[in-house]
Short mmCIF file of C-alpha atoms and ligand atoms in Angstrom, two decimals:
data_model
loop_
_atom_site.label_atom_id
_atom_site.label_comp_id
_atom_site.label_asym_id
_atom_site.label_seq_id
_atom_site.Cartn_x
_atom_site.Cartn_y
_atom_site.Cartn_z
CA MET K 1 -6.49 -17.94 -19.23
CA ALA K 2 -7.83 -17.12 -22.72
CA ALA K 3 -5.26 -16.25 -25.39
CA ALA K 4 -3.53 -12.91 -24.82
CA VAL K 5 -4.99 -10.17 -26.98
CA LEU K 6 -2.48 -7.60 -25.80
CA GLN K 7 1.10 -8.28 -24.71
CA LEU K 8 3.42 -5.57 -23.47
CA SER K 9 7.01 -6.65 -22.98
CA GLY K 10 9.87 -4.64 -21.57
CA LEU K 11 8.35 -1.26 -22.45
CA THR K 12 10.55 1.66 -21.49
CA LYS K 13 10.05 5.33 -22.21
CA SER K 14 11.75 8.56 -21.23
CA PHE K 15 10.94 12.17 -21.97
CA GLY K 16 13.78 14.69 -22.14
CA GLY K 17 16.18 12.30 -20.41
CA LYS K 18 13.74 11.52 -17.58
CA SER K 19 12.76 7.89 -17.49
CA VAL K 20 8.98 7.47 -16.93
CA LEU K 21 8.48 3.75 -17.69
CA HIS K 22 11.00 1.15 -16.53
CA GLY K 23 10.27 -2.13 -18.30
CA ILE K 24 6.52 -2.72 -18.30
CA ASP K 25 5.40 -6.33 -18.83
CA LEU K 26 1.67 -7.00 -19.00
CA GLU K 27 -0.55 -9.53 -20.77
CA ILE K 28 -4.28 -9.02 -21.18
CA ALA K 29 -6.52 -11.92 -22.12
CA ASP K 30 -9.24 -11.64 -24.73
CA GLY K 31 -12.31 -10.07 -23.11
CA GLU K 32 -10.48 -9.24 -19.88
CA PHE K 33 -10.95 -6.01 -17.89
CA VAL K 34 -7.60 -4.80 -16.57
CA SER K 35 -7.02 -1.52 -14.72
CA LEU K 36 -3.82 0.44 -14.37
CA LEU K 37 -4.08 2.01 -10.92
CA GLY K 38 -1.56 4.47 -9.55
CA PRO K 39 -0.92 8.03 -8.44
CA SER K 40 -0.61 11.00 -10.75
CA GLY K 41 2.53 10.92 -12.89
CA CYS K 42 3.29 7.20 -12.45
CA GLY K 43 3.04 6.57 -16.22
CA LYS K 44 -0.48 5.23 -16.77
CA THR K 45 -1.40 7.48 -19.70
CA THR K 46 2.02 6.92 -21.24
CA ILE K 47 1.32 3.17 -21.36
CA LEU K 48 -2.00 3.79 -23.14
CA ARG K 49 -0.31 6.13 -25.61
CA LEU K 50 2.30 3.49 -26.44
CA VAL K 51 -0.42 0.90 -27.01
CA ALA K 52 -2.49 3.29 -29.13
CA GLY K 53 0.55 4.28 -31.18
CA PHE K 54 0.54 7.99 -30.24
CA GLU K 55 4.07 7.53 -28.89
CA ALA K 56 6.85 5.05 -29.67
CA PRO K 57 8.62 3.18 -26.85
CA ASP K 58 12.40 3.54 -26.37
CA ALA K 59 12.56 -0.25 -26.01
CA GLY K 60 10.16 -3.17 -25.75
CA THR K 61 7.22 -4.32 -27.81
CA VAL K 62 3.45 -4.04 -28.02
CA ARG K 63 1.75 -7.10 -29.53
CA LEU K 64 -1.89 -7.28 -30.54
CA ASP K 65 -3.10 -10.82 -31.17
CA GLY K 66 0.51 -11.89 -31.24
CA VAL K 67 1.59 -9.36 -33.89
CA ASP K 68 4.18 -6.69 -33.08
CA VAL K 69 2.38 -3.43 -33.90
CA GLY K 70 5.49 -1.29 -33.48
CA PRO K 71 5.68 -0.48 -37.21
CA LEU K 72 1.94 0.35 -37.45
CA PRO K 73 0.65 3.93 -37.14
CA ALA K 74 -2.15 4.66 -34.63
CA ASN K 75 -4.97 4.44 -37.19
CA ARG K 76 -3.93 0.92 -38.27
CA ARG K 77 -4.00 -0.58 -34.77
CA ALA K 78 -7.15 -2.39 -33.65
CA VAL K 79 -7.49 -0.30 -30.51
CA ASN K 80 -9.59 2.73 -29.64
CA THR K 81 -9.19 5.25 -26.85
CA VAL K 82 -11.81 6.93 -24.69
CA PHE K 83 -10.40 10.07 -23.09
CA GLN K 84 -11.35 11.83 -19.89
CA SER K 85 -12.45 14.88 -21.86
CA TYR K 86 -14.61 12.72 -24.20
CA ALA K 87 -13.17 14.79 -27.11
CA LEU K 88 -16.48 14.83 -29.00
CA PHE K 89 -16.75 17.06 -32.06
CA PRO K 90 -19.12 19.83 -30.92
CA HIS K 91 -20.35 20.72 -34.41
CA LEU K 92 -21.24 17.14 -35.37
CA THR K 93 -24.41 15.30 -34.35
CA VAL K 94 -24.19 12.34 -32.00
CA ALA K 95 -24.62 9.94 -34.96
CA ASP K 96 -21.87 11.68 -36.96
CA ASN K 97 -19.57 11.65 -33.95
CA VAL K 98 -20.09 7.90 -33.60
CA ALA K 99 -19.71 7.34 -37.37
CA PHE K 100 -16.44 9.26 -37.53
CA GLY K 101 -14.09 6.27 -37.31
CA LEU K 102 -16.17 4.29 -39.80
CA ARG K 103 -15.93 7.12 -42.35
CA MET K 104 -12.17 7.22 -41.89
CA HIS K 105 -12.10 3.50 -42.68
CA ARG K 106 -14.45 4.01 -45.66
CA VAL K 107 -17.14 1.68 -44.35
CA PRO K 108 -20.10 1.84 -46.81
CA ALA K 109 -22.86 4.25 -45.70
CA THR K 110 -25.64 1.70 -45.11
CA GLU K 111 -23.42 -0.56 -43.03
CA ALA K 112 -22.10 2.47 -41.15
CA ALA K 113 -25.64 3.62 -40.34
CA ARG K 114 -26.54 0.17 -39.04
CA ARG K 115 -23.43 -0.04 -36.87
CA VAL K 116 -23.99 3.45 -35.47
CA ASP K 117 -27.55 2.50 -34.46
CA GLU K 118 -26.25 -0.68 -32.89
CA ALA K 119 -23.56 1.18 -30.96
CA LEU K 120 -26.01 3.83 -29.71
CA ALA K 121 -28.42 1.10 -28.59
CA MET K 122 -25.54 -0.60 -26.79
CA VAL K 123 -24.99 2.50 -24.64
CA GLN K 124 -28.75 3.12 -24.26
CA LEU K 125 -28.84 6.22 -26.42
CA ASP K 126 -31.25 5.04 -29.13
CA GLY K 127 -33.04 8.03 -30.59
CA TYR K 128 -30.31 10.55 -29.61
CA GLY K 129 -28.50 10.38 -32.97
CA SER K 130 -29.55 13.82 -34.24
CA ARG K 131 -28.66 15.75 -31.09
CA ARG K 132 -25.45 17.68 -30.66
CA PRO K 133 -23.05 17.10 -27.75
CA HIS K 134 -24.05 20.30 -25.92
CA GLN K 135 -27.66 19.02 -25.76
CA LEU K 136 -26.55 16.02 -23.66
CA SER K 137 -25.71 15.58 -19.99
CA GLY K 138 -22.18 14.65 -18.94
CA GLY K 139 -23.12 11.00 -18.52
CA GLN K 140 -24.73 10.91 -21.97
CA GLN K 141 -21.67 12.53 -23.56
CA GLN K 142 -19.57 9.88 -21.88
CA ARG K 143 -21.73 7.20 -23.47
CA VAL K 144 -21.38 8.81 -26.91
CA ALA K 145 -17.61 8.68 -26.45
CA LEU K 146 -17.91 4.97 -25.62
CA ALA K 147 -20.19 4.30 -28.60
CA ARG K 148 -17.75 6.13 -30.87
CA ALA K 149 -14.98 3.84 -29.70
CA VAL K 150 -16.82 0.50 -29.71
CA VAL K 151 -18.39 1.07 -33.14
CA ASN K 152 -14.97 0.34 -34.65
CA ARG K 153 -14.97 -3.09 -32.99
CA PRO K 154 -11.51 -2.69 -31.49
CA ARG K 155 -9.69 -5.70 -30.05
CA VAL K 156 -8.81 -3.59 -27.00
CA LEU K 157 -10.54 -0.49 -25.70
CA LEU K 158 -8.27 1.95 -23.87
CA LEU K 159 -10.02 4.14 -21.31
CA ASP K 160 -8.16 7.00 -19.64
CA GLU K 161 -9.78 8.28 -16.42
CA CYS K 162 -12.96 8.46 -18.44
CA LEU K 163 -15.36 8.70 -15.48
CA ASN K 164 -13.58 11.58 -13.72
CA ALA K 165 -15.79 14.38 -15.00
CA LEU K 166 -18.97 12.78 -13.66
CA ASP K 167 -20.48 13.50 -10.27
CA HIS K 168 -20.23 10.84 -7.58
CA GLN K 169 -23.60 9.11 -8.07
CA LEU K 170 -23.42 9.11 -11.86
CA ARG K 171 -19.92 7.74 -11.63
CA LEU K 172 -21.11 4.80 -9.53
CA ASP K 173 -23.90 4.15 -12.05
CA MET K 174 -21.45 4.36 -14.97
CA GLU K 175 -19.09 1.89 -13.25
CA VAL K 176 -21.86 -0.71 -13.32
CA GLU K 177 -22.85 0.20 -16.89
CA LEU K 178 -19.29 0.12 -18.14
CA LYS K 179 -18.70 -3.32 -16.65
CA GLN K 180 -21.94 -4.62 -18.17
CA LEU K 181 -21.09 -3.08 -21.55
CA GLN K 182 -17.69 -4.71 -21.44
CA ARG K 183 -19.25 -8.12 -20.75
CA ARG K 184 -21.79 -7.72 -23.57
CA LEU K 185 -19.11 -6.66 -26.04
CA GLY K 186 -16.54 -9.21 -24.94
CA ILE K 187 -13.80 -6.69 -25.79
CA ALA K 188 -10.72 -6.40 -23.58
CA PHE K 189 -10.63 -3.11 -21.64
CA LEU K 190 -7.45 -1.45 -20.41
CA PHE K 191 -8.76 1.11 -17.96
CA VAL K 192 -6.64 3.83 -16.36
CA THR K 193 -7.59 5.33 -13.02
CA HIS K 194 -6.11 6.69 -9.82
CA ASP K 195 -9.32 5.78 -7.96
CA GLN K 196 -8.87 2.50 -6.15
CA GLU K 197 -12.57 1.83 -5.63
CA GLU K 198 -13.20 2.24 -9.34
CA ALA K 199 -10.37 -0.17 -10.15
CA LEU K 200 -11.44 -2.77 -7.58
CA SER K 201 -15.12 -2.71 -8.48
CA MET K 202 -14.77 -3.17 -12.25
CA SER K 203 -11.60 -5.08 -12.99
CA ASP K 204 -10.78 -8.73 -13.49
CA ARG K 205 -7.21 -7.78 -12.63
CA VAL K 206 -5.55 -4.62 -11.37
CA ALA K 207 -1.98 -3.50 -12.08
CA VAL K 208 -0.90 -1.21 -9.24
CA MET K 209 1.77 1.20 -10.49
CA GLU K 210 4.28 3.49 -8.92
CA HIS K 211 7.08 5.51 -10.55
CA GLY K 212 6.85 3.83 -13.94
CA ARG K 213 6.73 0.26 -12.60
CA ILE K 214 3.99 -2.28 -11.98
CA GLU K 215 4.32 -2.97 -8.26
CA GLN K 216 1.72 -5.74 -8.17
CA LEU K 217 -0.63 -7.37 -10.66
CA GLY K 218 -3.52 -9.43 -9.39
CA THR K 219 -7.24 -9.77 -8.90
CA PRO K 220 -8.91 -7.03 -6.86
CA ARG K 221 -8.95 -9.40 -3.86
CA GLN K 222 -5.29 -10.26 -4.21
CA VAL K 223 -4.09 -6.66 -4.31
CA TYR K 224 -6.38 -5.63 -1.46
CA GLU K 225 -6.05 -8.60 0.86
CA SER K 226 -2.50 -9.65 0.07
CA PRO K 227 -0.55 -6.51 -0.85
CA ARG K 228 3.07 -7.39 -1.49
CA THR K 229 4.57 -3.99 -0.79
CA ARG K 230 4.02 -1.13 1.57
CA PHE K 231 3.08 1.10 -1.35
CA VAL K 232 0.35 -1.27 -2.57
CA ALA K 233 -0.99 -1.70 0.98
CA GLY K 234 -1.23 2.05 1.45
CA PHE K 235 -2.50 2.98 -2.01
CA VAL K 236 -5.19 0.34 -2.43
CA GLY K 237 -7.56 1.12 0.40
CA GLU K 238 -6.65 2.53 3.77
CA ALA K 239 -4.09 0.76 5.89
CA ASN K 240 -2.39 1.03 9.25
CA ILE K 241 1.24 0.07 8.64
CA LEU K 242 3.18 -0.50 11.85
CA PRO K 243 6.79 -1.54 12.39
CA ALA K 244 7.36 -4.70 14.40
CA ARG K 245 10.24 -6.94 15.50
CA VAL K 246 10.23 -10.71 15.57
CA THR K 247 10.78 -11.96 19.14
CA ALA K 248 10.09 -15.69 18.70
CA LEU K 249 9.19 -18.31 16.09
CA ALA K 250 5.87 -19.98 16.84
CA GLY K 251 5.78 -22.86 14.36
CA PRO K 252 5.32 -23.09 10.59
CA GLY K 253 4.05 -19.80 9.18
CA ARG K 254 3.74 -18.17 12.60
CA VAL K 255 5.89 -15.66 14.43
CA VAL K 256 5.59 -13.68 17.62
CA VAL K 257 6.42 -10.01 17.22
CA ASP K 258 6.67 -6.97 19.39
CA LEU K 259 4.02 -4.77 17.79
CA ALA K 260 3.69 -1.33 19.35
CA GLY K 261 4.66 -2.73 22.75
CA SER K 262 2.37 -5.80 22.62
CA ALA K 263 3.39 -9.40 21.99
CA CYS K 264 1.30 -10.58 19.03
CA GLU K 265 1.36 -13.87 17.17
CA LEU K 266 1.07 -13.28 13.41
CA GLN K 267 0.74 -15.44 10.32
CA THR K 268 3.23 -15.06 7.53
CA ASP K 269 4.77 -16.89 4.58
CA LEU K 270 8.00 -14.97 5.02
CA GLU K 271 11.12 -16.77 6.26
CA LEU K 272 11.93 -14.70 9.31
CA ALA K 273 14.59 -14.98 12.00
CA VAL K 274 14.33 -13.73 15.57
CA GLY K 275 15.34 -10.06 15.59
CA ALA K 276 14.10 -9.37 12.03
CA THR K 277 12.10 -6.20 11.54
CA VAL K 278 8.87 -6.26 9.52
CA GLN K 279 5.90 -4.01 8.69
CA VAL K 280 2.45 -5.15 9.76
CA VAL K 281 -0.56 -4.06 7.70
CA LEU K 282 -3.91 -3.83 9.50
CA ARG K 283 -6.98 -2.58 7.62
CA PRO K 284 -9.10 -0.11 9.65
CA GLU K 285 -12.26 -2.16 9.00
CA ASP K 286 -10.61 -5.34 10.32
CA LEU K 287 -10.05 -3.81 13.77
CA ARG K 288 -12.46 -3.86 16.71
CA LEU K 289 -12.18 -1.69 19.82
CA THR K 290 -13.06 -2.65 23.37
CA GLU K 291 -12.76 -0.36 26.34
CA VAL K 292 -10.38 -1.63 29.01
CA GLY K 293 -9.69 -0.57 32.59
CA PRO K 294 -6.41 1.14 33.61
CA GLU K 295 -4.80 -2.08 34.85
CA GLN K 296 -5.98 -4.47 32.11
CA GLN K 297 -3.45 -5.75 29.57
CA PRO K 298 -5.37 -8.06 27.21
CA GLU K 299 -3.04 -10.31 25.24
CA GLY K 300 -2.39 -9.87 21.55
CA CYS K 301 -4.16 -6.50 21.39
CA LEU K 302 -2.90 -3.01 20.71
CA LEU K 303 -3.50 -0.64 23.61
CA GLY K 304 -4.10 3.07 23.33
CA ARG K 305 -6.40 6.02 23.88
CA VAL K 306 -9.17 7.38 21.68
CA VAL K 307 -8.15 10.76 20.28
CA GLU K 308 -10.77 11.35 17.59
CA ARG K 309 -14.18 10.02 16.52
CA ILE K 310 -15.39 10.63 12.97
CA TYR K 311 -18.99 9.90 12.11
CA LYS K 312 -19.20 8.85 8.44
CA GLY K 313 -22.81 7.71 8.26
CA ARG K 314 -22.22 4.08 7.44
CA THR K 315 -19.13 3.78 9.61
CA LEU K 316 -17.80 5.29 12.78
CA ASP K 317 -14.09 5.90 12.46
CA THR K 318 -11.86 6.20 15.49
CA VAL K 319 -8.29 7.42 15.74
CA VAL K 320 -6.43 5.70 18.55
CA GLU K 321 -3.07 6.87 19.86
CA LEU K 322 -1.20 3.75 20.81
CA ALA K 323 0.72 3.75 24.07
CA ALA K 324 3.86 3.06 22.02
CA GLY K 325 3.39 6.20 19.89
CA PRO K 326 1.91 5.53 16.45
CA ARG K 327 -1.71 6.23 15.61
CA LEU K 328 -4.19 3.63 14.51
CA LYS K 329 -7.31 4.16 12.43
CA VAL K 330 -10.29 1.93 13.17
CA SER K 331 -13.46 1.84 11.09
CA GLU K 332 -16.53 0.17 12.61
CA PHE K 333 -20.04 -0.16 11.21
CA PHE K 334 -22.17 2.47 12.88
CA ASP K 335 -24.98 1.16 15.04
CA GLU K 336 -26.53 3.71 17.39
CA ASP K 337 -28.08 0.94 19.51
CA ASP K 338 -24.74 -0.72 20.25
CA PRO K 339 -23.26 0.72 23.47
CA ALA K 340 -20.08 -1.27 22.85
CA LEU K 341 -19.28 1.20 20.04
CA ASP K 342 -19.52 4.19 22.33
CA HIS K 343 -15.89 5.06 23.14
CA PRO K 344 -15.51 8.71 24.13
CA ALA K 345 -12.34 10.65 23.46
CA GLY K 346 -9.76 9.76 26.09
CA ALA K 347 -11.13 6.23 26.66
CA ARG K 348 -8.50 3.50 27.08
CA VAL K 349 -9.12 0.89 24.40
CA ALA K 350 -7.72 -2.37 23.08
CA ALA K 351 -7.74 -2.96 19.32
CA SER K 352 -8.09 -6.58 18.26
CA TRP K 353 -8.52 -8.41 14.95
CA VAL K 354 -9.08 -11.90 13.66
CA ARG K 355 -5.73 -13.72 13.58
CA GLY K 356 -4.51 -14.09 10.04
CA TRP K 357 -6.18 -10.96 8.70
CA GLU K 358 -2.95 -9.05 9.22
CA VAL K 359 -0.39 -8.88 6.40
CA VAL K 360 3.30 -9.06 7.27
CA LEU K 361 5.71 -7.34 4.88
CA ALA K 362 9.47 -7.73 4.82
CA ASP K 363 11.19 -4.53 5.85
CA GLY K 364 12.96 -2.36 3.30
N1 ATP Y 1 4.99 14.33 -23.90
C1 ATP Y 1 5.63 14.41 -22.73
N2 ATP Y 1 6.74 15.17 -22.57
C2 ATP Y 1 7.40 15.23 -21.41
N3 ATP Y 1 7.04 14.57 -20.29
C3 ATP Y 1 5.94 13.81 -20.35
C4 ATP Y 1 5.18 13.68 -21.57
N4 ATP Y 1 4.16 12.84 -21.32
C5 ATP Y 1 4.27 12.47 -20.04
N5 ATP Y 1 5.34 13.04 -19.46
C6 ATP Y 1 5.79 12.83 -18.06
O1 ATP Y 1 5.80 11.44 -17.84
C7 ATP Y 1 5.35 11.13 -16.53
C8 ATP Y 1 4.18 10.16 -16.60
O2 ATP Y 1 3.08 10.82 -17.21
P1 ATP Y 1 1.68 10.13 -17.43
O3 ATP Y 1 0.83 11.10 -18.15
O4 ATP Y 1 1.87 8.81 -18.08
O5 ATP Y 1 1.17 9.93 -15.93
P2 ATP Y 1 -0.24 9.41 -15.39
O6 ATP Y 1 0.06 8.25 -14.53
O7 ATP Y 1 -1.17 9.24 -16.51
O8 ATP Y 1 -0.68 10.63 -14.45
P3 ATP Y 1 -2.14 11.29 -14.23
O9 ATP Y 1 -2.84 10.40 -13.23
O10 ATP Y 1 -1.82 12.62 -13.64
O11 ATP Y 1 -2.83 11.38 -15.55
C9 ATP Y 1 5.01 12.46 -15.88
O12 ATP Y 1 6.09 12.85 -15.08
C10 ATP Y 1 4.83 13.39 -17.05
O13 ATP Y 1 5.14 14.71 -16.71
MG1 MG Y 2 -2.95 10.21 -17.05
#
């Protein structure tokens, strides 16, 4: 990994006696794109504010390029923040909005003008310098906010839910643009979001947070395919999480469990004894349904009845009530010419999956 540009160690913070961050450790490499992903109130913005210097931690340090920036005020730290609200100055032109930070740092006018042009070109807004924010679309305002931040050549750009105000299509376009911009600039991005797709699609690594802690830090594939906790499995993507009990050991890395009344052989790195209880994570898109007759008991499958069919355009989602009680969500690619996908409500079905695609979590 490249040298760390940002190092957070042991950051804690409480407000009015309520602890909101419990020892955050995170290192971001130069030029890396890292997302903080978690539900509302888990402490994402608080982390950004500690890095930016808008708040001081109760304990722990923030290092930029190896230097503890604790003693430095916000305007002396080589970071810039892009907020959800954009926070553009309505009475200033686009160019003056972008030049604002340069003026504060007394950058000479000719150099400032050149850097503003460069920054506007970077976000594809050449020629928009004399407009005012209200003469721009939401997506364009978002780009001005980005230009205003990158013009200062920060070491780390902090972005707080900055795509939320955009409509769905524009948001998807901006995800691609933002990732490309980040590559061109080579600046590290610390991006806050509660949208898992946004985090997965743009990040080199994702820190999944809950209640002021980082639950798991890894590449998008690691957090999606190998969640380490029930929370991560359920928050990053959709997941069926079913309780199971180990009934036999089946060799290295393999156990047989009783899963919703069926005997299933599963792969796991966990050291498990017979009788141990576990949670089994099955992604809806990893499951396939086949209709079965009343007497059939196919091995290693989960048996149940179709209770709901939801047409989603690209996928056909099915809710299955398992004979043993819990419900299972299955998501299959929709193909109107495939009769095998046609399971009416009430049909008896078996859900199967490729062995090894399940994730086994220790209980508790
Ligand atoms: N200045 C403050 N004074 C008191 N409590 C605060 C302050 N700032 C944040 N909090 C509390 O700290 C917790 C974490 O807030 P934070 O804004 O970091 O969450 P978040 O993960 O960014 O949430 P969201 O996704 O809703 O923006 C919340 O319970 C919040 O109410
Ligand atoms: Mg927030």
